[in-house]
Amino acid sequence: MTGRSPRLSRLRRVVPEGRASRPAEARGGRPRRRGTQPKVVALGGGMGLSASLAALRRITGDLTAVVTVADDGGSSGRLRDELGVLPPGDLRKALAALCGDDDWGQTWARVIQHRFQSKGEMHGHAVGNLLIVALWEQLGDHVQALDLVGKLLGAQGRVLPMSAVPLELQALVKGHDPERPEDVETVRGQATVALTPGEVQSVHLVPHDPPAVPEAVEAVLDADWVVLGPGSWFSSVIPHLLVPQLLDALQETKARRVLSLNLAPQPGETEGFSPQRHLEVLGRHAPKLALDVVLADEAAVPDRDSLTDAAKRFGAAVELAPVARTDGSPRHDPELLAAAYDRIFRMHGRIGPWR
């Protein structure tokens, strides 16, 4: 993004009592030289992470995506079952979101997102999924292969899996069977959890202590800003907090941490959730996690005091900004979201202009 967007001025700040922005040095962060770009790491999966990346690439060239690898549906699930590989779908979506707005970037974004339509076994497979898996098999290195795909696409950032082993998401769900609404049972698989008609109580990963990709841990520890969310709360956002080495890095990093809330509850997974309830369940899964900023769309927060109180438990300020598309759909507008992130990066502990 070039220049300062006039929409930046529309962002409202709600700061808990006694809280003020502190320079990066005061909280142990690294001072930044005038004109340098912030190192930003974004964590999540699916369309939520894609929306965040499409915004962040407009304001920094030093961007890393750390992506969940628990998907077991669609093309990713079929490749995972047949070849024993990491599910490539969310990694592909992140790479597409990092493609530039020029002809090269947009052409490749469309190519890797293209799905074959047929009556045979190729039906539904995405070109990017096949390309990523082919390079994994050729190179034998997840990170090197993703870096190579990013180079081919001209991606404006780096994409990393959060773990090098395929993960299974499991959830304790109340009322998963509508005929037994009070029963709590274990529901297995990200696709099933995302669509459950019941109330998700908690989630965990199998294996329970999966190893984090070292480059992902290093990126979080070396970042100036870490952005968590938006996205499917139990199946794309919280899983990052269930990888012990990654959670340790999130808790130990001197980066500032932004939690970006969804525009609306997700049918099934977070049906009926208020913004503050999203924070409450996050806190149950990572009670020691601290945050600096909680970003929410101002139109999606009916009770600002309750959200402020929930954010205060994480030590965070609340930023309210119009970040939704104007067509009424519950999707983020990349330019509005970029303006909100840019404003946050400038207001909270900056040393000088990033650009």
mmCIF file of C-alpha atoms in Angstrom:
data_model
loop_
_atom_site.group_PDB
_atom_site.id
_atom_site.type_symbol
_atom_site.label_atom_id
_atom_site.label_comp_id
_atom_site.label_asym_id
_atom_site.label_seq_id
_atom_site.Cartn_x
_atom_site.Cartn_y
_atom_site.Cartn_z
ATOM 1 C CA MET A 1 0.000 0.000 0.000
ATOM 2 C CA THR A 2 1.445 3.360 -0.979
ATOM 3 C CA GLY A 3 0.877 6.466 1.071
ATOM 4 C CA ARG A 4 -1.265 6.819 4.127
ATOM 5 C CA SER A 5 -4.877 5.788 3.594
ATOM 6 C CA PRO A 6 -7.507 8.341 4.690
ATOM 7 C CA ARG A 7 -9.400 5.404 6.170
ATOM 8 C CA LEU A 8 -6.769 5.134 8.900
ATOM 9 C CA SER A 9 -8.424 8.009 10.719
ATOM 10 C CA ARG A 10 -11.623 5.987 11.089
ATOM 11 C CA LEU A 11 -10.012 3.515 13.495
ATOM 12 C CA ARG A 12 -11.097 3.972 17.121
ATOM 13 C CA ARG A 13 -8.975 3.036 20.080
ATOM 14 C CA VAL A 14 -10.321 1.653 23.369
ATOM 15 C CA VAL A 15 -7.580 1.360 26.002
ATOM 16 C CA PRO A 16 -8.093 -0.410 29.340
ATOM 17 C CA GLU A 17 -7.771 1.846 32.364
ATOM 18 C CA GLY A 18 -4.161 2.402 33.318
ATOM 19 C CA ARG A 19 -2.852 1.086 29.987
ATOM 20 C CA ALA A 20 -0.800 3.241 27.642
ATOM 21 C CA SER A 21 1.252 2.514 24.563
ATOM 22 C CA ARG A 22 4.882 1.911 25.486
ATOM 23 C CA PRO A 23 7.935 2.290 23.299
ATOM 24 C CA ALA A 24 9.355 -0.995 22.102
ATOM 25 C CA GLU A 25 12.480 -0.500 24.272
ATOM 26 C CA ALA A 26 10.375 -0.207 27.427
ATOM 27 C CA ARG A 27 8.965 -3.707 26.988
ATOM 28 C CA GLY A 28 12.172 -5.324 25.811
ATOM 29 C CA GLY A 29 11.497 -4.979 22.084
ATOM 30 C CA ARG A 30 14.078 -4.048 19.495
ATOM 31 C CA PRO A 31 14.147 -0.390 18.434
ATOM 32 C CA ARG A 32 13.569 -0.023 14.701
ATOM 33 C CA ARG A 33 15.544 2.295 12.461
ATOM 34 C CA ARG A 34 13.673 5.023 10.630
ATOM 35 C CA GLY A 35 12.440 3.789 7.280
ATOM 36 C CA THR A 36 12.678 0.050 8.008
ATOM 37 C CA GLN A 37 9.726 -2.298 7.647
ATOM 38 C CA PRO A 38 8.247 -4.279 10.535
ATOM 39 C CA LYS A 39 8.848 -8.016 10.617
ATOM 40 C CA VAL A 40 5.356 -9.493 10.780
ATOM 41 C CA VAL A 41 4.308 -13.095 11.382
ATOM 42 C CA ALA A 42 0.664 -14.056 10.751
ATOM 43 C CA LEU A 43 -0.760 -17.288 12.169
ATOM 44 C CA GLY A 44 -3.942 -19.040 11.114
ATOM 45 C CA GLY A 45 -5.402 -21.004 8.246
ATOM 46 C CA GLY A 46 -7.999 -20.977 5.515
ATOM 47 C CA MET A 47 -9.745 -17.857 4.278
ATOM 48 C CA GLY A 48 -9.211 -15.952 7.519
ATOM 49 C CA LEU A 49 -5.437 -16.114 7.215
ATOM 50 C CA SER A 50 -5.684 -15.316 3.505
ATOM 51 C CA ALA A 51 -7.597 -12.127 4.320
ATOM 52 C CA SER A 52 -4.985 -11.105 6.860
ATOM 53 C CA LEU A 53 -2.107 -11.789 4.458
ATOM 54 C CA ALA A 54 -3.765 -9.901 1.603
ATOM 55 C CA ALA A 55 -3.887 -6.903 3.948
ATOM 56 C CA LEU A 56 -0.454 -7.254 5.527
ATOM 57 C CA ARG A 57 1.427 -7.594 2.228
ATOM 58 C CA ARG A 58 0.217 -4.086 1.427
ATOM 59 C CA ILE A 59 2.119 -2.589 4.364
ATOM 60 C CA THR A 60 5.258 -4.700 4.815
ATOM 61 C CA GLY A 61 7.615 -6.722 2.659
ATOM 62 C CA ASP A 62 8.894 -8.738 5.626
ATOM 63 C CA LEU A 63 5.978 -11.106 6.139
ATOM 64 C CA THR A 64 5.792 -14.762 7.186
ATOM 65 C CA ALA A 65 2.655 -16.916 7.354
ATOM 66 C CA VAL A 66 2.555 -19.852 9.777
ATOM 67 C CA VAL A 67 -0.237 -22.182 8.711
ATOM 68 C CA THR A 68 -2.228 -24.937 10.384
ATOM 69 C CA VAL A 69 -1.800 -28.482 9.032
ATOM 70 C CA ALA A 70 -4.823 -30.323 10.401
ATOM 71 C CA ASP A 71 -7.108 -30.102 7.362
ATOM 72 C CA ASP A 72 -8.615 -33.460 6.426
ATOM 73 C CA GLY A 73 -11.284 -32.501 3.908
ATOM 74 C CA GLY A 74 -11.494 -32.043 0.152
ATOM 75 C CA SER A 75 -8.428 -32.246 -2.059
ATOM 76 C CA SER A 76 -6.086 -31.836 0.920
ATOM 77 C CA GLY A 77 -7.676 -34.707 2.780
ATOM 78 C CA ARG A 78 -7.490 -37.006 -0.228
ATOM 79 C CA LEU A 79 -3.796 -36.246 -0.806
ATOM 80 C CA ARG A 80 -3.098 -36.646 2.892
ATOM 81 C CA ASP A 81 -4.830 -40.035 3.032
ATOM 82 C CA GLU A 82 -3.281 -41.360 -0.177
ATOM 83 C CA LEU A 83 0.289 -40.037 0.156
ATOM 84 C CA GLY A 84 0.721 -39.435 3.881
ATOM 85 C CA VAL A 85 1.711 -35.795 3.293
ATOM 86 C CA LEU A 86 0.863 -32.599 5.098
ATOM 87 C CA PRO A 87 -2.468 -31.200 3.899
ATOM 88 C CA PRO A 88 -1.411 -28.551 1.356
ATOM 89 C CA GLY A 89 -4.655 -26.619 0.957
ATOM 90 C CA ASP A 90 -4.249 -23.891 3.572
ATOM 91 C CA LEU A 91 -0.602 -23.469 2.571
ATOM 92 C CA ARG A 92 -1.732 -22.988 -1.036
ATOM 93 C CA LYS A 93 -4.317 -20.388 -0.020
ATOM 94 C CA ALA A 94 -1.685 -18.466 1.925
ATOM 95 C CA LEU A 95 0.658 -18.458 -1.072
ATOM 96 C CA ALA A 96 -2.150 -17.220 -3.326
ATOM 97 C CA ALA A 97 -2.921 -14.405 -0.887
ATOM 98 C CA LEU A 98 0.713 -13.291 -1.016
ATOM 99 C CA CYS A 99 0.719 -12.995 -4.803
ATOM 100 C CA GLY A 100 1.114 -9.453 -6.075
ATOM 101 C CA ASP A 101 -1.527 -7.395 -7.823
ATOM 102 C CA ASP A 102 0.393 -7.330 -11.127
ATOM 103 C CA ASP A 103 -0.418 -9.631 -14.045
ATOM 104 C CA TRP A 104 2.199 -12.190 -12.999
ATOM 105 C CA GLY A 105 0.967 -12.431 -9.436
ATOM 106 C CA GLN A 106 -2.728 -12.546 -10.261
ATOM 107 C CA THR A 107 -2.238 -15.086 -13.062
ATOM 108 C CA TRP A 108 -0.355 -17.441 -10.770
ATOM 109 C CA ALA A 109 -2.858 -16.894 -7.963
ATOM 110 C CA ARG A 110 -5.623 -18.060 -10.279
ATOM 111 C CA VAL A 111 -3.566 -21.002 -11.548
ATOM 112 C CA ILE A 112 -2.713 -22.469 -8.154
ATOM 113 C CA GLN A 113 -6.306 -21.972 -6.952
ATOM 114 C CA HIS A 114 -7.742 -23.643 -10.072
ATOM 115 C CA ARG A 115 -9.615 -26.886 -9.399
ATOM 116 C CA PHE A 116 -10.062 -29.599 -11.998
ATOM 117 C CA GLN A 117 -13.620 -30.446 -12.975
ATOM 118 C CA SER A 118 -14.137 -33.987 -14.178
ATOM 119 C CA LYS A 119 -15.999 -37.213 -13.567
ATOM 120 C CA GLY A 120 -12.813 -38.980 -12.519
ATOM 121 C CA GLU A 121 -10.347 -39.038 -9.657
ATOM 122 C CA MET A 122 -8.870 -35.633 -10.524
ATOM 123 C CA HIS A 123 -12.158 -33.894 -9.779
ATOM 124 C CA GLY A 124 -11.806 -31.222 -7.136
ATOM 125 C CA HIS A 125 -8.019 -31.305 -6.886
ATOM 126 C CA ALA A 126 -6.390 -27.873 -6.839
ATOM 127 C CA VAL A 127 -3.392 -27.276 -9.098
ATOM 128 C CA GLY A 128 -1.456 -25.685 -6.252
ATOM 129 C CA ASN A 129 -1.994 -28.692 -3.993
ATOM 130 C CA LEU A 130 -0.486 -31.008 -6.601
ATOM 131 C CA LEU A 131 2.429 -28.655 -7.250
ATOM 132 C CA ILE A 132 3.277 -28.361 -3.546
ATOM 133 C CA VAL A 133 3.077 -32.103 -2.947
ATOM 134 C CA ALA A 134 5.186 -32.816 -6.042
ATOM 135 C CA LEU A 135 7.932 -30.523 -4.760
ATOM 136 C CA TRP A 136 7.754 -32.090 -1.309
ATOM 137 C CA GLU A 137 8.369 -35.472 -2.893
ATOM 138 C CA GLN A 138 11.130 -34.128 -5.157
ATOM 139 C CA LEU A 139 13.011 -32.147 -2.512
ATOM 140 C CA GLY A 140 12.122 -34.015 0.678
ATOM 141 C CA ASP A 141 11.928 -30.702 2.555
ATOM 142 C CA HIS A 142 8.669 -28.942 3.391
ATOM 143 C CA VAL A 143 10.174 -25.506 3.907
ATOM 144 C CA GLN A 144 12.478 -25.557 0.882
ATOM 145 C CA ALA A 145 9.604 -26.654 -1.364
ATOM 146 C CA LEU A 146 7.264 -23.917 -0.129
ATOM 147 C CA ASP A 147 10.008 -21.319 -0.546
ATOM 148 C CA LEU A 148 10.483 -22.496 -4.134
ATOM 149 C CA VAL A 149 6.750 -22.237 -4.879
ATOM 150 C CA GLY A 150 6.756 -18.762 -3.370
ATOM 151 C CA LYS A 151 9.677 -17.772 -5.601
ATOM 152 C CA LEU A 152 7.852 -19.069 -8.677
ATOM 153 C CA LEU A 153 4.730 -17.078 -7.787
ATOM 154 C CA GLY A 154 6.595 -13.940 -6.814
ATOM 155 C CA ALA A 155 4.927 -14.208 -3.405
ATOM 156 C CA GLN A 156 5.379 -11.141 -1.218
ATOM 157 C CA GLY A 157 6.259 -13.105 1.892
ATOM 158 C CA ARG A 158 7.063 -16.582 3.147
ATOM 159 C CA VAL A 159 4.729 -19.481 3.986
ATOM 160 C CA LEU A 160 5.574 -22.105 6.615
ATOM 161 C CA PRO A 161 3.619 -25.024 8.115
ATOM 162 C CA MET A 162 3.261 -24.851 11.893
ATOM 163 C CA SER A 163 4.336 -28.496 12.185
ATOM 164 C CA ALA A 164 6.097 -30.953 9.882
ATOM 165 C CA VAL A 165 3.713 -33.819 10.727
ATOM 166 C CA PRO A 166 0.046 -34.116 9.684
ATOM 167 C CA LEU A 167 -2.183 -33.368 12.675
ATOM 168 C CA GLU A 168 -5.645 -34.540 13.612
ATOM 169 C CA LEU A 169 -7.938 -32.034 15.301
ATOM 170 C CA GLN A 170 -10.236 -33.461 17.952
ATOM 171 C CA ALA A 171 -12.911 -31.602 19.880
ATOM 172 C CA LEU A 172 -15.139 -32.162 22.858
ATOM 173 C CA VAL A 173 -18.581 -31.178 21.597
ATOM 174 C CA LYS A 174 -21.824 -30.886 23.489
ATOM 175 C CA GLY A 175 -24.861 -31.846 21.420
ATOM 176 C CA HIS A 176 -22.992 -33.019 18.332
ATOM 177 C CA ASP A 177 -25.873 -35.459 17.919
ATOM 178 C CA PRO A 178 -29.014 -33.272 17.884
ATOM 179 C CA GLU A 179 -31.006 -36.157 19.338
ATOM 180 C CA ARG A 180 -28.761 -36.103 22.455
ATOM 181 C CA PRO A 181 -28.257 -32.373 23.067
ATOM 182 C CA GLU A 182 -26.773 -32.773 26.563
ATOM 183 C CA ASP A 183 -24.195 -35.435 25.676
ATOM 184 C CA VAL A 184 -20.535 -34.451 25.306
ATOM 185 C CA GLU A 185 -18.544 -36.531 22.845
ATOM 186 C CA THR A 186 -15.218 -36.453 21.039
ATOM 187 C CA VAL A 187 -15.491 -35.322 17.423
ATOM 188 C CA ARG A 188 -12.536 -36.120 15.166
ATOM 189 C CA GLY A 189 -11.303 -34.255 12.114
ATOM 190 C CA GLN A 190 -11.096 -30.570 11.242
ATOM 191 C CA ALA A 191 -13.822 -30.774 8.611
ATOM 192 C CA THR A 192 -16.238 -32.403 11.063
ATOM 193 C CA VAL A 193 -15.404 -30.008 13.887
ATOM 194 C CA ALA A 194 -15.922 -27.002 11.630
ATOM 195 C CA LEU A 195 -19.440 -28.134 10.731
ATOM 196 C CA THR A 196 -20.663 -29.560 14.030
ATOM 197 C CA PRO A 197 -24.195 -28.491 15.000
ATOM 198 C CA GLY A 198 -23.177 -28.801 18.645
ATOM 199 C CA GLU A 199 -21.253 -26.538 21.020
ATOM 200 C CA VAL A 200 -17.476 -26.979 20.909
ATOM 201 C CA GLN A 201 -16.115 -27.122 24.469
ATOM 202 C CA SER A 202 -12.422 -27.505 23.716
ATOM 203 C CA VAL A 203 -10.025 -28.813 21.071
ATOM 204 C CA HIS A 204 -6.760 -30.723 21.097
ATOM 205 C CA LEU A 205 -4.339 -32.162 18.580
ATOM 206 C CA VAL A 206 -3.224 -35.705 17.871
ATOM 207 C CA PRO A 207 -0.349 -36.223 18.434
ATOM 208 C CA HIS A 208 -0.677 -34.150 21.600
ATOM 209 C CA ASP A 209 2.851 -32.707 21.508
ATOM 210 C CA PRO A 210 3.583 -32.186 17.809
ATOM 211 C CA PRO A 211 6.958 -30.705 16.899
ATOM 212 C CA ALA A 212 6.908 -27.173 15.532
ATOM 213 C CA VAL A 213 8.750 -26.307 12.338
ATOM 214 C CA PRO A 214 11.969 -24.625 13.587
ATOM 215 C CA GLU A 215 11.717 -21.845 11.013
ATOM 216 C CA ALA A 216 8.232 -21.001 12.306
ATOM 217 C CA VAL A 217 9.471 -20.759 15.891
ATOM 218 C CA GLU A 218 12.424 -18.635 14.778
ATOM 219 C CA ALA A 219 10.128 -16.306 12.821
ATOM 220 C CA VAL A 220 7.879 -15.711 15.852
ATOM 221 C CA LEU A 221 10.849 -15.047 18.143
ATOM 222 C CA ASP A 222 12.409 -12.641 15.637
ATOM 223 C CA ALA A 223 9.214 -10.742 14.775
ATOM 224 C CA ASP A 224 8.233 -7.179 15.580
ATOM 225 C CA TRP A 225 4.543 -8.039 15.327
ATOM 226 C CA VAL A 226 2.634 -11.317 15.518
ATOM 227 C CA VAL A 227 -0.923 -11.418 14.168
ATOM 228 C CA LEU A 228 -3.247 -14.242 15.260
ATOM 229 C CA GLY A 229 -6.547 -14.625 13.411
ATOM 230 C CA PRO A 230 -9.024 -14.039 11.946
ATOM 231 C CA GLY A 231 -10.307 -17.446 10.926
ATOM 232 C CA SER A 232 -12.195 -20.516 12.070
ATOM 233 C CA TRP A 233 -11.632 -20.177 15.786
ATOM 234 C CA PHE A 234 -11.337 -23.792 16.905
ATOM 235 C CA SER A 235 -9.954 -25.272 13.690
ATOM 236 C CA SER A 236 -7.593 -22.558 12.371
ATOM 237 C CA VAL A 237 -6.709 -20.109 15.155
ATOM 238 C CA ILE A 238 -6.500 -22.066 18.425
ATOM 239 C CA PRO A 239 -4.492 -25.020 16.968
ATOM 240 C CA HIS A 240 -1.375 -22.813 16.910
ATOM 241 C CA LEU A 241 -1.617 -22.602 20.684
ATOM 242 C CA LEU A 242 -1.638 -26.410 20.952
ATOM 243 C CA VAL A 243 1.857 -26.859 19.497
ATOM 244 C CA PRO A 244 4.051 -26.553 22.614
ATOM 245 C CA GLN A 245 7.144 -25.055 20.971
ATOM 246 C CA LEU A 246 5.056 -22.561 19.043
ATOM 247 C CA LEU A 247 3.090 -21.551 22.143
ATOM 248 C CA ASP A 248 6.357 -21.085 24.050
ATOM 249 C CA ALA A 249 7.608 -18.834 21.261
ATOM 250 C CA LEU A 250 4.375 -16.808 21.296
ATOM 251 C CA GLN A 251 4.720 -16.338 25.039
ATOM 252 C CA GLU A 252 8.437 -15.558 25.000
ATOM 253 C CA THR A 253 8.697 -13.341 21.915
ATOM 254 C CA LYS A 254 9.386 -9.655 22.410
ATOM 255 C CA ALA A 255 7.118 -8.946 19.442
ATOM 256 C CA ARG A 256 3.828 -7.213 20.005
ATOM 257 C CA ARG A 257 0.819 -9.484 19.532
ATOM 258 C CA VAL A 258 -2.406 -8.623 17.723
ATOM 259 C CA LEU A 259 -5.523 -10.786 17.868
ATOM 260 C CA SER A 260 -7.802 -10.105 14.898
ATOM 261 C CA LEU A 261 -11.399 -11.097 15.579
ATOM 262 C CA ASN A 262 -13.876 -12.476 13.074
ATOM 263 C CA LEU A 263 -16.648 -10.364 11.602
ATOM 264 C CA ALA A 264 -19.379 -12.789 12.624
ATOM 265 C CA PRO A 265 -19.802 -16.117 14.429
ATOM 266 C CA GLN A 266 -19.167 -19.130 12.214
ATOM 267 C CA PRO A 267 -22.173 -21.419 11.715
ATOM 268 C CA GLY A 268 -21.537 -24.628 13.621
ATOM 269 C CA GLU A 269 -18.134 -23.942 15.137
ATOM 270 C CA THR A 270 -18.836 -20.665 16.974
ATOM 271 C CA GLU A 271 -22.576 -20.245 16.522
ATOM 272 C CA GLY A 272 -23.870 -17.617 18.945
ATOM 273 C CA PHE A 273 -20.409 -16.498 20.120
ATOM 274 C CA SER A 274 -19.968 -12.867 21.138
ATOM 275 C CA PRO A 275 -16.606 -11.172 20.449
ATOM 276 C CA GLN A 276 -15.663 -11.489 24.111
ATOM 277 C CA ARG A 277 -16.511 -15.192 24.143
ATOM 278 C CA HIS A 278 -13.954 -15.732 21.401
ATOM 279 C CA LEU A 279 -11.388 -14.293 23.807
ATOM 280 C CA GLU A 280 -12.620 -16.402 26.700
ATOM 281 C CA VAL A 281 -12.191 -19.716 24.851
ATOM 282 C CA LEU A 282 -8.791 -18.594 23.573
ATOM 283 C CA GLY A 283 -7.765 -17.928 27.169
ATOM 284 C CA ARG A 284 -8.922 -21.365 28.283
ATOM 285 C CA HIS A 285 -6.601 -22.989 25.756
ATOM 286 C CA ALA A 286 -3.626 -20.694 26.485
ATOM 287 C CA PRO A 287 -4.103 -19.117 29.934
ATOM 288 C CA LYS A 288 -0.597 -17.608 30.019
ATOM 289 C CA LEU A 289 -0.764 -15.945 26.614
ATOM 290 C CA ALA A 290 -0.506 -12.157 26.661
ATOM 291 C CA LEU A 291 -1.775 -9.877 23.920
ATOM 292 C CA ASP A 292 -1.139 -6.234 23.130
ATOM 293 C CA VAL A 293 -4.028 -5.389 20.804
ATOM 294 C CA VAL A 294 -7.414 -6.922 19.994
ATOM 295 C CA LEU A 295 -8.721 -5.741 16.617
ATOM 296 C CA ALA A 296 -12.437 -5.933 15.887
ATOM 297 C CA ASP A 297 -14.830 -4.468 13.370
ATOM 298 C CA GLU A 298 -16.715 -1.669 15.082
ATOM 299 C CA ALA A 299 -20.053 -2.830 13.651
ATOM 300 C CA ALA A 300 -19.548 -6.374 15.016
ATOM 301 C CA VAL A 301 -19.139 -5.337 18.673
ATOM 302 C CA PRO A 302 -22.516 -4.682 20.322
ATOM 303 C CA ASP A 303 -21.028 -4.572 23.845
ATOM 304 C CA ARG A 304 -17.763 -2.662 23.804
ATOM 305 C CA ASP A 305 -17.344 -2.621 27.580
ATOM 306 C CA SER A 306 -17.514 -6.427 27.800
ATOM 307 C CA LEU A 307 -14.965 -6.803 24.999
ATOM 308 C CA THR A 308 -12.676 -4.291 26.709
ATOM 309 C CA ASP A 309 -12.925 -6.234 29.979
ATOM 310 C CA ALA A 310 -12.152 -9.523 28.193
ATOM 311 C CA ALA A 311 -9.154 -7.978 26.416
ATOM 312 C CA LYS A 312 -7.877 -6.508 29.670
ATOM 313 C CA ARG A 313 -7.392 -10.054 31.025
ATOM 314 C CA PHE A 314 -4.788 -10.513 28.294
ATOM 315 C CA GLY A 315 -3.260 -7.095 28.985
ATOM 316 C CA ALA A 316 -4.546 -5.847 25.629
ATOM 317 C CA ALA A 317 -6.029 -2.659 24.264
ATOM 318 C CA VAL A 318 -9.006 -2.862 21.926
ATOM 319 C CA GLU A 319 -8.956 -1.275 18.486
ATOM 320 C CA LEU A 320 -12.265 -0.825 16.686
ATOM 321 C CA ALA A 321 -12.181 -0.177 12.962
ATOM 322 C CA PRO A 322 -14.393 -0.695 9.901
ATOM 323 C CA VAL A 323 -12.674 -3.662 8.263
ATOM 324 C CA ALA A 324 -15.578 -5.451 6.558
ATOM 325 C CA ARG A 325 -16.455 -5.383 2.885
ATOM 326 C CA THR A 326 -19.232 -2.949 2.053
ATOM 327 C CA ASP A 327 -21.324 -5.599 0.263
ATOM 328 C CA GLY A 328 -22.701 -6.890 3.565
ATOM 329 C CA SER A 329 -20.840 -10.214 3.448
ATOM 330 C CA PRO A 330 -18.881 -11.324 6.545
ATOM 331 C CA ARG A 331 -15.559 -10.905 4.748
ATOM 332 C CA HIS A 332 -12.682 -8.557 5.390
ATOM 333 C CA ASP A 333 -11.832 -5.802 2.940
ATOM 334 C CA PRO A 334 -8.068 -6.058 2.281
ATOM 335 C CA GLU A 335 -7.511 -2.298 2.065
ATOM 336 C CA LEU A 336 -9.565 -1.500 5.163
ATOM 337 C CA LEU A 337 -7.859 -4.277 7.105
ATOM 338 C CA ALA A 338 -4.474 -3.050 5.890
ATOM 339 C CA ALA A 339 -5.356 0.445 7.090
ATOM 340 C CA ALA A 340 -6.275 -0.928 10.517
ATOM 341 C CA TYR A 341 -3.057 -2.948 10.838
ATOM 342 C CA ASP A 342 -1.004 -0.006 9.639
ATOM 343 C CA ARG A 343 -2.602 2.257 12.225
ATOM 344 C CA ILE A 344 -1.948 -0.283 14.992
ATOM 345 C CA PHE A 345 1.683 -0.732 13.984
ATOM 346 C CA ARG A 346 2.162 3.032 14.028
ATOM 347 C CA MET A 347 0.324 3.733 17.284
ATOM 348 C CA HIS A 348 1.587 0.954 19.517
ATOM 349 C CA GLY A 349 5.250 1.240 20.406
ATOM 350 C CA ARG A 350 6.586 2.472 17.076
ATOM 351 C CA ILE A 351 9.978 4.158 16.975
ATOM 352 C CA GLY A 352 9.563 5.892 13.614
ATOM 353 C CA PRO A 353 7.790 5.541 10.284
ATOM 354 C CA TRP A 354 8.098 2.025 8.877
ATOM 355 C CA ARG A 355 8.493 3.360 5.369
#
